[in-house]
């Protein structure tokens, strides 16, 4: 049959019956006849459109076509033939250039076509960009979607005009994109998926380099549909303090206060990667799992040993899969690479460990497979580093990395070891400054697969980074230089978060967060209190921007307890701590920190410092309910800012005064504060402050029925919030748009309201008091015009939109 299969550019069509298990239960013995009719109808269609059946498994077809147009015509005809019957079939179409072997087609195009079919719904035909570009069908653009193979997003299209729910793609996840497919692991993958049905915690154990992370990522993708509240990956590789594990989880899933409360009632999957170095967090993870219906997947070199845990060992790859992995990785370097008799011997020599195999396969750039085997045979018996009681596989991996390291020249070895000081990667200029890296030597390490490059950043796999750290030893001078360099970086970036390039500064902060954490840990461990305070104090605005309140609170609390801090550094730490404590609703502690910071700033006599302390302390009082004390501090800040010419602080003081008036429902006073705030903010480079001023003024105007001006402000501010990537600002605007639409277009108001509800749940975000009041106003006005059933239906429609789609809809609907 394979001789008849088309070659070159081929279009694949995958199909299967949606809900076949349910249908079998409903039809019983009658299902056999239904399935036979399904097969007969579709086979007639394939034959009529020149399709060749490659494989059939149960109710699924795999069909190949020489022309994309024939495949699309077959898909349409197949759906028409089945219309009105008891089965609904989902179909996926993709065009590529697969490799045809004696056993059939192989390559990523086969997997891509199957994955596209898997995200469709019964009766729906979903096609890839390559098929769309080739055949130019009448199709609807469904946008970019991540498939379960964890590759980069794929643009997908729907053939025909039918209405279907959102595709079953990975849309609520931060699972990292994988550069290549998962090879083998079918048994382990099924085991992990099954274990997640019955156990709160599933721990994947095995030596470094055995592929635990890759397996966990693909298992998470496989079960994503079971977890409507998202699938979240938390890398713990750079964390050494077990107390930071829960804050790291909170940051990843978007919990702004208590993590257990955030997870309560939700169905999430959380993947904790590299837990072995913080194994003391086991009790915390177990407690978290007991308090939620969510599930937790852990990768670790040892199990947690807690109740509710299922341990799954990730063994070396069996011989055939090991060879397949070596060949695939070698072909990524040289597409003509073919396995010979030496490749199985190499894989056996490496005990089937995926990382070791990938390292060896990278050497095909400069060595034949025979030469690789010879070098392995000569070197590995001598390189059995690591603990004497370590498993043989782990010692072999260490030896494999050591072998690669041994091939380096002296300059490469020195740089390789020094680069182990970085956590989570580094930019070139950081490598040059901290490690005296030269570009030529760095690129040589990339070629040898000891260092990897992604865009403008370089990084090491954690196992390799640990090896580099072992080679380096305890070089305190290098560790100090690393910490000082990142302290200078965050000191430079911090004011930029309030300037025109704030989005760029925020991106750099996020990329270097693991390095900053490592620098903080070093400063704390070596009792360099001033360094720790300077680092933490410069980071608090970033933590506030990103909602990382728990992590920020812990870091700032630690820094605040350091003895001997200079007054300026202590004041900065306390200002940040006050902001973090306010965010997690610990108002007494927030006001105490704010007042102490203010006292220090007053004693130093620095106007800008006093202003910052006044603003922070006022926020703690205002959020805690003492609006009078908060307003007094804000009025003092406003007067001092005006007197000293600090427009930025004056604008913030006015915005916060206006916000307080909104909470008091004193809309006239709010407008009197916010109009000058908007005027001042318009002269600033800080687009965040300008958008905040316009959003608050719009809120004051909309409830005074000044709709036209309010909508214009909301539209302008919403554009800025979107460009800055700030979800909270976009939600504020959605609520304003919904209220604005409530009078003239109640259906649009209800849809936008539903979209806002979904966005609040996904961020997650709790609307401030005035926005809660706006939501109730909108609901009351809509309820006067539409019946409850219609409102529920419209809100459900709104909930189908993600945040970007919601904002697009609101901007289009409310003018």
Tab-separated table of N, CA, C and O in Angstrom, residues 408-409 411-420 422 425-433 435-460:
chain	number	residue	atom	x	y	z
A	408	UNK	N	36.928	20.716	25.671
A	408	UNK	CA	37.099	22.166	25.557
A	408	UNK	C	38.558	22.555	25.746
A	408	UNK	O	39.313	21.868	26.445
A	409	UNK	N	38.920	23.704	25.151
A	409	UNK	CA	40.251	24.233	25.442
A	409	UNK	C	40.200	24.996	26.766
A	409	UNK	O	39.126	25.158	27.373
A	411	UNK	N	40.442	28.139	27.656
A	411	UNK	CA	39.577	29.326	27.729
A	411	UNK	C	38.112	28.955	27.782
A	411	UNK	O	37.328	29.579	28.512
A	412	UNK	N	37.729	27.937	27.026
A	412	UNK	CA	36.342	27.493	27.035
A	412	UNK	C	35.965	26.891	28.385
A	412	UNK	O	34.870	27.132	28.904
A	413	UNK	N	36.876	26.100	28.959
A	413	UNK	CA	36.600	25.512	30.275
A	413	UNK	C	36.391	26.592	31.323
A	413	UNK	O	35.471	26.519	32.149
A	414	UNK	N	37.259	27.597	31.306
A	414	UNK	CA	37.162	28.654	32.329
A	414	UNK	C	35.840	29.401	32.200
A	414	UNK	O	35.136	29.646	33.198
A	415	UNK	N	35.461	29.761	30.964
A	415	UNK	CA	34.217	30.501	30.785
A	415	UNK	C	33.017	29.621	31.124
A	415	UNK	O	32.067	30.073	31.774
A	416	UNK	N	33.040	28.362	30.705
A	416	UNK	CA	31.951	27.446	31.007
A	416	UNK	C	31.695	27.384	32.516
A	416	UNK	O	30.555	27.482	32.979
A	417	UNK	N	32.747	27.237	33.294
A	417	UNK	CA	32.587	27.159	34.746
A	417	UNK	C	32.026	28.456	35.311
A	417	UNK	O	31.118	28.445	36.155
A	418	UNK	N	32.547	29.590	34.836
A	418	UNK	CA	32.106	30.884	35.383
A	418	UNK	C	30.650	31.184	35.023
A	418	UNK	O	29.931	31.794	35.809
A	419	UNK	N	30.207	30.727	33.857
A	419	UNK	CA	28.824	30.994	33.445
A	419	UNK	C	27.817	30.267	34.325
A	419	UNK	O	26.628	30.610	34.327
A	420	UNK	N	28.260	29.282	35.087
A	420	UNK	CA	27.373	28.599	36.022
A	420	UNK	C	26.851	29.507	37.120
A	420	UNK	O	25.941	29.114	37.861
A	422	UNK	N	25.157	32.154	36.622
A	422	UNK	CA	23.876	32.732	36.211
A	422	UNK	C	22.732	31.756	36.445
A	422	UNK	O	22.889	30.543	36.322
A	425	UNK	N	19.435	32.091	32.788
A	425	UNK	CA	19.986	32.674	31.570
A	425	UNK	C	20.620	34.027	31.804
A	425	UNK	O	20.616	34.572	32.907
A	426	UNK	N	21.183	34.581	30.721
A	426	UNK	CA	21.860	35.877	30.825
A	426	UNK	C	21.929	36.521	29.453
A	426	UNK	O	21.876	35.850	28.424
A	427	UNK	N	22.025	37.825	29.454
A	427	UNK	CA	22.259	38.588	28.230
A	427	UNK	C	23.759	38.655	27.975
A	427	UNK	O	24.573	38.499	28.895
A	428	UNK	N	24.130	38.913	26.741
A	428	UNK	CA	25.544	38.913	26.378
A	428	UNK	C	26.341	39.910	27.208
A	428	UNK	O	27.429	39.587	27.705
A	429	UNK	N	25.806	41.119	27.401
A	429	UNK	CA	26.576	42.125	28.140
A	429	UNK	C	26.761	41.728	29.601
A	429	UNK	O	27.765	42.089	30.220
A	430	UNK	N	25.799	40.953	30.159
A	430	UNK	CA	25.975	40.467	31.524
A	430	UNK	C	27.095	39.440	31.573
A	430	UNK	O	27.932	39.451	32.490
A	431	UNK	N	27.138	38.532	30.591
A	431	UNK	CA	28.217	37.553	30.542
A	431	UNK	C	29.576	38.216	30.387
A	431	UNK	O	30.561	37.789	31.004
A	432	UNK	N	29.612	39.264	29.588
A	432	UNK	CA	30.874	39.977	29.397
A	432	UNK	C	31.315	40.669	30.681
A	432	UNK	O	32.501	40.637	31.054
A	433	UNK	N	30.365	41.284	31.386
A	433	UNK	CA	30.716	42.060	32.578
A	433	UNK	C	31.041	41.176	33.775
A	433	UNK	O	31.998	41.440	34.510
A	435	UNK	N	31.504	37.641	33.815
A	435	UNK	CA	32.380	36.479	33.591
A	435	UNK	C	33.497	36.751	32.604
A	435	UNK	O	34.235	35.816	32.246
A	436	UNK	N	33.626	37.983	32.126
A	436	UNK	CA	34.651	38.322	31.136
A	436	UNK	C	34.509	37.431	29.909
A	436	UNK	O	35.503	36.929	29.349
A	437	UNK	N	33.276	37.212	29.467
A	437	UNK	CA	33.009	36.324	28.331
A	437	UNK	C	33.331	37.027	27.027
A	437	UNK	O	33.012	38.204	26.841
A	438	UNK	N	33.974	36.287	26.135
A	438	UNK	CA	34.154	36.778	24.767
A	438	UNK	C	33.113	36.120	23.889
A	438	UNK	O	32.716	34.971	24.117
A	439	UNK	N	32.658	36.828	22.866
A	439	UNK	CA	31.602	36.315	22.005
A	439	UNK	C	32.045	35.039	21.295
A	439	UNK	O	31.262	34.090	21.167
A	440	UNK	N	33.296	34.988	20.857
A	440	UNK	CA	33.774	33.811	20.130
A	440	UNK	C	33.738	32.564	21.003
A	440	UNK	O	33.293	31.489	20.572
A	441	UNK	N	34.219	32.693	22.250
A	441	UNK	CA	34.235	31.531	23.144
A	441	UNK	C	32.801	31.138	23.512
A	441	UNK	O	32.465	29.945	23.579
A	442	UNK	N	31.950	32.121	23.722
A	442	UNK	CA	30.562	31.833	24.064
A	442	UNK	C	29.874	31.079	22.924
A	442	UNK	O	29.168	30.087	23.152
A	443	UNK	N	30.062	31.534	21.711
A	443	UNK	CA	29.455	30.855	20.571
A	443	UNK	C	30.003	29.437	20.412
A	443	UNK	O	29.293	28.519	19.990
A	444	UNK	N	31.269	29.228	20.761
A	444	UNK	CA	31.836	27.884	20.710
A	444	UNK	C	31.128	26.966	21.699
A	444	UNK	O	30.852	25.803	21.393
A	445	UNK	N	30.809	27.481	22.886
A	445	UNK	CA	30.077	26.684	23.873
A	445	UNK	C	28.655	26.392	23.398
A	445	UNK	O	28.097	25.332	23.697
A	446	UNK	N	28.063	27.328	22.652
A	446	UNK	CA	26.730	27.087	22.086
A	446	UNK	C	26.792	25.949	21.075
A	446	UNK	O	25.947	25.047	21.068
A	447	UNK	N	27.798	25.969	20.224
A	447	UNK	CA	27.943	24.925	19.212
A	447	UNK	C	28.112	23.546	19.840
A	447	UNK	O	27.676	22.536	19.297
A	448	UNK	N	28.742	23.494	20.992
A	448	UNK	CA	28.987	22.219	21.670
A	448	UNK	C	27.825	21.813	22.565
A	448	UNK	O	27.919	20.864	23.332
A	449	UNK	N	26.723	22.563	22.507
A	449	UNK	CA	25.483	22.258	23.246
A	449	UNK	C	25.642	22.329	24.755
A	449	UNK	O	24.824	21.794	25.497
A	450	UNK	N	26.692	22.989	25.237
A	450	UNK	CA	26.814	23.231	26.675
A	450	UNK	C	26.072	24.504	27.069
A	450	UNK	O	25.619	24.647	28.207
A	451	UNK	N	25.976	25.422	26.142
A	451	UNK	CA	25.207	26.653	26.324
A	451	UNK	C	24.198	26.711	25.182
A	451	UNK	O	24.503	26.312	24.051
A	452	UNK	N	23.000	27.178	25.473
A	452	UNK	CA	21.979	27.347	24.449
A	452	UNK	C	21.637	28.822	24.308
A	452	UNK	O	21.837	29.605	25.234
A	453	UNK	N	21.138	29.167	23.138
A	453	UNK	CA	20.781	30.565	22.884
A	453	UNK	C	19.335	30.623	22.406
A	453	UNK	O	18.911	29.823	21.581
A	454	UNK	N	18.576	31.562	22.958
A	454	UNK	CA	17.209	31.814	22.542
A	454	UNK	C	17.057	33.313	22.348
A	454	UNK	O	17.016	34.074	23.323
A	455	UNK	N	17.003	33.750	21.105
A	455	UNK	CA	16.950	35.184	20.842
A	455	UNK	C	18.238	35.852	21.292
A	455	UNK	O	19.332	35.473	20.876
A	456	UNK	N	18.105	36.829	22.172
A	456	UNK	CA	19.259	37.578	22.660
A	456	UNK	C	19.802	37.033	23.976
A	456	UNK	O	20.738	37.610	24.533
A	457	UNK	N	19.215	35.934	24.462
A	457	UNK	CA	19.636	35.401	25.757
A	457	UNK	C	20.303	34.045	25.615
A	457	UNK	O	19.997	33.265	24.705
A	458	UNK	N	21.213	33.779	26.531
A	458	UNK	CA	21.908	32.504	26.605
A	458	UNK	C	21.489	31.808	27.898
A	458	UNK	O	21.163	32.463	28.892
A	459	UNK	N	21.522	30.482	27.889
A	459	UNK	CA	21.176	29.744	29.102
A	459	UNK	C	21.796	28.359	29.047
A	459	UNK	O	22.223	27.879	27.986
A	460	UNK	N	21.855	27.716	30.211
A	460	UNK	CA	22.299	26.334	30.331
A	460	UNK	C	21.147	25.484	30.849
A	460	UNK	O	20.338	25.960	31.658
